Short mmCIF file of C-alpha atoms and ligand atoms in Angstrom, two decimals:
data_model
loop_
_atom_site.label_atom_id
_atom_site.label_comp_id
_atom_site.label_asym_id
_atom_site.label_seq_id
_atom_site.Cartn_x
_atom_site.Cartn_y
_atom_site.Cartn_z
CA MET S 960 1.55 -17.57 12.35
CA ASN S 961 3.34 -16.77 9.02
CA GLY S 962 1.95 -14.74 6.14
CA LEU S 963 3.06 -11.21 5.57
CA LEU S 964 2.90 -8.67 8.39
CA THR S 965 5.51 -6.19 7.58
CA LEU S 966 8.48 -5.96 5.13
CA LYS S 967 10.82 -4.93 8.00
CA GLY S 968 12.34 -8.38 8.42
CA LEU S 969 12.53 -9.19 4.61
CA SER S 970 15.81 -8.91 2.81
CA PRO S 971 16.07 -6.94 -0.50
CA ASN S 972 16.49 -10.33 -2.26
CA ILE S 973 13.22 -11.72 -1.01
CA ILE S 974 11.45 -8.37 -1.81
CA GLN S 975 12.85 -8.56 -5.38
CA SER S 976 11.71 -12.15 -5.72
CA ILE S 977 8.07 -11.20 -4.71
CA ILE S 978 8.27 -8.42 -7.34
CA ASP S 979 9.68 -10.77 -9.93
CA THR S 980 6.91 -13.31 -9.28
CA ALA S 981 4.26 -10.59 -9.63
CA VAL S 982 5.76 -9.40 -12.91
CA SER S 983 5.85 -12.94 -14.26
CA PHE S 984 2.26 -13.46 -13.37
CA LYS S 985 1.33 -10.21 -15.07
CA ASN S 986 3.25 -11.09 -18.30
CA ASP S 987 2.42 -14.78 -18.52
CA SER S 988 -0.76 -16.22 -16.91
CA SER S 989 0.62 -19.79 -17.37
CA LYS S 990 3.01 -19.02 -14.52
CA VAL S 991 0.11 -18.74 -12.11
CA THR S 992 -0.38 -21.73 -9.67
CA SER S 993 -3.86 -22.67 -8.59
CA PHE S 994 -4.88 -23.47 -5.02
CA PRO S 995 -8.53 -24.75 -5.52
CA ASP S 996 -8.82 -26.35 -2.02
CA LYS S 997 -8.08 -23.06 -0.15
CA LYS S 998 -10.42 -20.48 1.24
CA MET S 999 -9.48 -17.22 2.72
CA VAL S 1000 -11.32 -14.46 4.57
CA THR S 1001 -10.84 -10.70 4.31
CA LEU S 1002 -11.39 -8.95 7.68
CA PHE S 1003 -11.53 -5.27 7.17
CA PHE S 1004 -12.09 -2.97 10.11
CA GLU S 1005 -11.38 0.17 8.12
CA ASN S 1006 -12.79 1.26 4.79
CA SER S 1007 -11.17 -0.11 1.72
CA THR S 1008 -11.97 -0.46 -1.98
CA ARG S 1009 -8.65 -1.23 -3.78
CA THR S 1010 -6.88 -3.38 -1.18
CA GLN S 1011 -9.94 -5.32 -0.18
CA TYR S 1012 -11.23 -6.14 -3.65
CA SER S 1013 -7.76 -6.66 -5.24
CA PHE S 1014 -7.14 -9.28 -2.58
CA GLN S 1015 -10.46 -10.86 -3.53
CA VAL S 1016 -9.64 -10.67 -7.26
CA ALA S 1017 -6.10 -12.14 -6.55
CA MET S 1018 -7.74 -15.03 -4.67
CA LEU S 1019 -10.17 -15.72 -7.54
CA ASN S 1020 -7.20 -15.59 -10.02
CA LEU S 1021 -5.55 -18.29 -7.85
CA GLY S 1022 -8.62 -20.44 -7.64
CA ILE S 1023 -9.00 -19.67 -3.86
CA THR S 1024 -12.49 -19.17 -2.48
CA PRO S 1025 -12.72 -15.67 -0.98
CA ILE S 1026 -14.93 -15.09 2.04
CA GLY S 1027 -16.10 -11.59 2.79
CA PHE S 1028 -16.58 -10.33 6.36
CA SER S 1029 -18.40 -7.25 7.69
CA SER S 1030 -17.94 -6.24 11.27
CA ILE S 1031 -21.50 -4.91 11.11
CA GLY S 1032 -23.69 -7.97 11.47
CA SER S 1033 -20.84 -10.11 13.00
CA SER S 1034 -20.11 -10.77 16.62
CA ILE S 1035 -17.64 -7.86 16.60
CA ALA S 1036 -20.81 -5.77 17.12
CA LYS S 1037 -21.37 -7.78 20.38
CA GLY S 1038 -17.89 -6.86 21.54
CA GLU S 1039 -15.97 -9.97 20.36
CA SER S 1040 -12.18 -9.32 20.10
CA LEU S 1041 -9.97 -9.42 17.02
CA TYR S 1042 -8.19 -12.46 18.45
CA ASP S 1043 -11.44 -14.43 18.99
CA THR S 1044 -12.71 -13.50 15.63
CA VAL S 1045 -9.53 -14.70 13.88
CA LYS S 1046 -9.34 -17.84 15.94
CA THR S 1047 -12.99 -18.54 14.97
CA PHE S 1048 -11.98 -18.53 11.31
CA GLU S 1049 -9.02 -20.76 11.98
CA TYR S 1050 -11.29 -23.31 13.52
CA LEU S 1051 -13.91 -23.01 10.80
CA GLY S 1052 -11.17 -24.26 8.52
CA VAL S 1053 -10.16 -21.10 6.70
CA ASP S 1054 -6.61 -21.19 5.27
CA GLY S 1055 -5.58 -17.51 5.66
CA VAL S 1056 -6.83 -14.25 6.93
CA ILE S 1057 -6.32 -10.81 5.39
CA ILE S 1058 -6.75 -8.05 7.96
CA ARG S 1059 -6.93 -4.17 7.93
CA HIS S 1060 -7.12 -2.60 11.32
CA SER S 1061 -6.75 0.88 12.75
CA GLN S 1062 -4.43 -0.35 15.55
CA ASN S 1063 -0.73 -0.24 14.71
CA GLU S 1064 0.80 -3.80 14.82
CA PHE S 1065 -2.54 -5.33 15.51
CA TYR S 1066 -0.93 -8.62 14.61
CA LYS S 1067 1.14 -8.66 17.89
CA GLU S 1068 -1.97 -9.93 19.66
CA LEU S 1069 -2.46 -12.72 17.21
CA GLU S 1070 0.69 -14.73 17.93
CA ASN S 1071 -1.31 -17.83 18.82
CA VAL S 1072 -3.04 -17.92 15.56
CA ASN S 1073 -2.01 -20.94 13.41
CA ILE S 1074 -2.97 -19.80 9.91
CA PRO S 1075 -1.19 -17.18 7.69
CA ILE S 1076 -2.11 -13.57 8.31
CA PHE S 1077 -1.67 -10.89 5.60
CA ASN S 1078 -1.53 -7.25 6.78
CA ALA S 1079 -3.70 -5.08 4.57
CA GLY S 1080 -2.77 -2.01 6.51
CA ASP S 1081 -2.25 -1.32 10.24
CA GLY S 1082 -3.15 2.10 11.59
CA THR S 1083 -0.44 4.60 10.60
CA ALA S 1084 2.33 2.09 10.67
CA ASP S 1085 2.61 -0.20 7.61
CA HIS S 1086 0.95 -1.43 4.45
CA PRO S 1087 3.20 -4.12 3.02
CA THR S 1088 1.34 -5.09 -0.11
CA GLN S 1089 0.92 -1.38 -1.05
CA THR S 1090 4.69 -0.85 -0.65
CA LEU S 1091 5.30 -3.93 -2.90
CA LEU S 1092 2.91 -2.79 -5.53
CA ASP S 1093 4.58 0.66 -5.42
CA LEU S 1094 7.92 -1.01 -5.88
CA MET S 1095 6.65 -3.12 -8.71
CA THR S 1096 5.38 -0.07 -10.49
CA ILE S 1097 8.75 1.69 -10.02
CA TYR S 1098 10.66 -1.44 -11.14
CA GLU S 1099 8.50 -1.70 -14.31
CA ARG S 1100 9.45 1.92 -15.16
CA PHE S 1101 13.17 2.06 -14.26
CA GLY S 1102 14.31 -1.57 -14.01
CA LYS S 1103 16.09 -0.84 -10.73
CA PHE S 1104 15.84 0.87 -7.38
CA ASP S 1105 19.41 1.80 -6.61
CA GLY S 1106 19.96 5.60 -6.75
CA LEU S 1107 16.45 6.60 -7.65
CA LYS S 1108 15.24 9.78 -6.05
CA ILE S 1109 11.70 9.65 -4.58
CA ALA S 1110 9.71 12.30 -2.62
CA LEU S 1111 6.76 11.31 -0.43
CA VAL S 1112 4.45 14.26 -0.57
CA GLY S 1113 1.66 15.26 1.75
CA ASP S 1114 0.26 13.76 4.97
CA ILE S 1115 3.36 11.87 6.06
CA ALA S 1116 2.56 11.73 9.70
CA HIS S 1117 -0.76 9.85 9.34
CA SER S 1118 0.26 7.73 6.33
CA ARG S 1119 1.09 3.94 6.76
CA VAL S 1120 2.01 4.07 3.07
CA ALA S 1121 4.70 6.77 3.70
CA HIS S 1122 6.05 4.98 6.74
CA GLY S 1123 6.15 1.52 5.06
CA ASN S 1124 7.50 2.78 1.74
CA ALA S 1125 10.29 4.87 3.28
CA GLU S 1126 11.58 2.01 5.44
CA VAL S 1127 11.98 -0.36 2.49
CA MET S 1128 13.03 2.20 -0.11
CA LYS S 1129 15.95 3.40 2.09
CA ARG S 1130 17.07 -0.22 2.31
CA LEU S 1131 16.92 -0.51 -1.50
CA ASN S 1132 19.31 2.50 -1.74
CA MET S 1133 16.71 4.89 -2.98
CA ASP S 1134 17.17 8.57 -2.02
CA VAL S 1135 13.96 9.29 0.00
CA SER S 1136 12.78 12.62 1.11
CA ILE S 1137 9.49 14.07 2.27
CA VAL S 1138 7.48 17.19 1.49
CA GLY S 1139 4.51 18.71 3.27
CA PRO S 1140 3.11 21.24 5.63
CA GLU S 1141 4.66 21.35 9.13
CA ILE S 1142 1.78 19.61 10.80
CA PHE S 1143 2.12 16.56 8.51
CA ILE S 1144 5.89 16.29 8.82
CA ASP S 1145 7.65 13.70 11.00
CA ASP S 1146 11.11 12.13 11.00
CA THR S 1147 10.42 9.60 8.16
CA ALA S 1148 13.12 11.20 5.95
CA PRO S 1149 14.80 14.55 5.27
CA ARG S 1150 12.50 17.32 4.23
CA ILE S 1151 12.77 19.09 0.89
CA THR S 1152 10.45 21.63 -0.93
CA LEU S 1153 7.93 20.69 -3.51
CA ASP S 1154 9.81 22.62 -6.10
CA GLN S 1155 12.90 20.58 -5.37
CA ALA S 1156 10.85 17.36 -5.58
CA VAL S 1157 9.24 18.25 -8.80
CA ASP S 1158 12.55 19.36 -10.40
CA THR S 1159 14.88 16.60 -9.30
CA CYS S 1160 12.96 13.40 -8.34
CA ASP S 1161 12.37 10.35 -10.49
CA ILE S 1162 9.25 9.53 -8.54
CA VAL S 1163 6.77 11.83 -6.78
CA ASN S 1164 4.62 9.65 -4.44
CA LEU S 1165 1.59 11.71 -3.41
CA LEU S 1166 -0.27 10.79 -0.37
CA ARG S 1167 -3.93 11.31 0.51
CA VAL S 1168 -4.70 13.91 3.22
CA GLN S 1169 -6.12 11.48 5.82
CA PHE S 1170 -9.06 13.72 6.87
CA GLU S 1171 -10.58 10.76 8.95
CA ARG S 1172 -7.38 10.55 11.09
CA HIS S 1173 -7.02 14.06 12.31
CA ALA S 1174 -9.81 15.54 14.48
CA ASP S 1175 -7.76 18.74 14.39
CA VAL S 1176 -8.89 20.12 11.04
CA ILE S 1177 -6.03 21.48 9.08
CA GLU S 1178 -6.00 25.17 9.13
CA MET S 1179 -5.32 25.43 5.38
CA SER S 1180 -8.24 25.41 2.80
CA LYS S 1181 -8.24 22.68 0.29
CA ASP S 1182 -7.41 25.27 -2.51
CA ASP S 1183 -4.43 26.55 -0.50
CA TYR S 1184 -3.22 23.05 0.14
CA HIS S 1185 -3.48 22.38 -3.61
CA SER S 1186 -1.51 25.41 -4.59
CA LEU S 1187 1.19 24.88 -1.99
CA TYR S 1188 1.54 21.07 -2.01
CA GLY S 1189 -0.66 19.69 -4.86
CA MET S 1190 0.44 18.20 -8.09
CA THR S 1191 -0.89 20.73 -10.57
CA LYS S 1192 -0.67 20.27 -14.27
CA ALA S 1193 2.13 22.86 -14.42
CA ARG S 1194 4.23 20.93 -11.91
CA ALA S 1195 3.48 17.64 -13.58
CA ASP S 1196 4.64 18.99 -16.91
CA ARG S 1197 7.83 20.40 -15.27
CA MET S 1198 8.91 17.02 -13.85
CA LYS S 1199 11.84 15.23 -15.53
CA LYS S 1200 10.85 13.58 -18.82
CA ASP S 1201 11.05 9.93 -17.50
CA ALA S 1202 9.73 10.73 -13.99
CA ILE S 1203 6.48 9.33 -12.73
CA ILE S 1204 3.73 10.32 -10.31
CA MET S 1205 2.29 7.71 -7.95
CA HIS S 1206 -0.57 7.84 -5.38
CA PRO S 1207 -2.00 4.92 -3.43
CA ALA S 1208 -5.57 6.32 -3.90
CA PRO S 1209 -8.27 7.09 -3.02
CA VAL S 1210 -7.34 10.50 -4.34
CA ASN S 1211 -8.83 13.70 -3.14
CA ARG S 1212 -9.08 15.24 -6.56
CA GLY S 1213 -8.24 18.99 -6.50
CA VAL S 1214 -6.36 18.57 -3.10
CA GLU S 1215 -3.26 16.43 -3.49
CA ILE S 1216 -3.59 16.27 -7.26
CA ALA S 1217 -5.41 18.19 -9.96
CA ASP S 1218 -8.25 16.42 -11.61
CA SER S 1219 -6.57 16.60 -14.99
CA VAL S 1220 -3.34 15.04 -13.67
CA VAL S 1221 -4.87 11.80 -12.30
CA GLU S 1222 -4.56 10.38 -15.84
CA HIS S 1223 -1.60 12.43 -16.96
CA LYS S 1224 1.00 10.50 -19.04
CA LYS S 1225 3.46 10.61 -16.08
CA SER S 1226 0.75 9.24 -13.74
CA ARG S 1227 0.94 5.57 -12.75
CA ILE S 1228 -2.06 5.72 -10.39
CA PHE S 1229 -4.33 3.28 -12.15
CA GLU S 1230 -1.36 1.00 -13.15
CA GLN S 1231 -0.53 0.71 -9.44
CA MET S 1232 -4.07 -0.67 -8.91
CA ARG S 1233 -3.56 -3.27 -11.58
CA ASN S 1234 -0.17 -4.17 -10.13
CA GLY S 1235 -1.78 -4.68 -6.72
CA VAL S 1236 -3.63 -7.65 -7.98
CA TYR S 1237 -0.40 -9.34 -9.18
CA ILE S 1238 1.54 -8.41 -6.00
CA ARG S 1239 -1.27 -9.99 -3.84
CA MET S 1240 -1.35 -13.12 -6.06
CA ALA S 1241 2.49 -13.35 -5.70
CA VAL S 1242 2.38 -12.91 -1.93
CA ILE S 1243 -0.36 -15.45 -1.30
CA SER S 1244 1.08 -18.03 -3.57
CA MET S 1245 4.63 -17.63 -2.12
CA VAL S 1246 3.21 -18.04 1.40
CA PHE S 1247 1.24 -21.22 0.46
CA GLU S 1248 4.32 -22.64 -1.30
CA GLY S 1249 6.45 -21.98 1.77
CA LYS S 1250 8.73 -19.45 -0.11
CA LEU S 1251 7.76 -16.58 2.17
C1 NCD O 1611 -4.15 3.64 1.37
C2 NCD O 1611 -4.55 3.08 2.74
O1 NCD O 1611 -5.71 2.81 2.97
O2 NCD O 1611 -3.59 2.92 3.52
N1 NCD O 1611 -4.98 3.18 0.36
C3 NCD O 1611 -4.84 2.02 -0.20
O3 NCD O 1611 -4.69 1.09 0.50
N2 NCD O 1611 -4.92 1.97 -1.53
C4 NCD O 1611 -3.90 5.03 1.48
C5 NCD O 1611 -4.98 5.92 1.85
O4 NCD O 1611 -6.11 5.52 2.22
O5 NCD O 1611 -4.77 7.18 1.77
#
């Protein structure tokens, strides 16, 4: 099993080469290789719009045939395991599998699978292609990672994006800190205040409050959360001139971010989505070419 499961074992050089490949695909479509004989399946056991469909668009851009899968209507509904489902697709002749699953490190039970597996988000642990598209967005803005100050803001504890981003960003010598209410804080990075983040950071990376992951309803009202931890227009305007706002989306408008800030000139939220297609094209082609 190769593919892309986590960025943890990948050196900064390889990470940079994935970003460079994605940027080259974005700037020059003649750089894109085609894999017309390949077919891949997207197995999503959690909801997804951007990740699922950008993987599908990426496949179409690479000439790969995408196969969709819904656990409803499949033998998962009869109790079939993840392993048996993936093994089935291997023996149907599929060339790669893209999986999102609520279980952290779901891929550990798939070691006997012989086709590439791409992690599209595992529980609260990791989301490697999201981290890569976030890095690409930062790289396009600043042309470097070293020394940049980033604050991850919001529901850190339940966010695979926060956990995955922090691990790689620290290794790229970025100065990572976290901001949020006590119940969402863990040991991902040192904690700072939202005011410090707004006034000093190059990047404010907002995170969605993961309402579906905490049965324990947060005590705070959405309005209170917004005024204490949300990116209001006043805060966005106060950020450094060159600073940017990111969010993996979907956004809870009026909670993590004011409606009017989603498309603020400092916001890169929709550009992140565009970059996601190129990152997924880069990752898939590098795996098929044996470069990853
Ligand atoms: C993220 C996810 O699902 O992990 N979204 C995404 O992939 N674009 C973040 C989230 O759902 O909050």
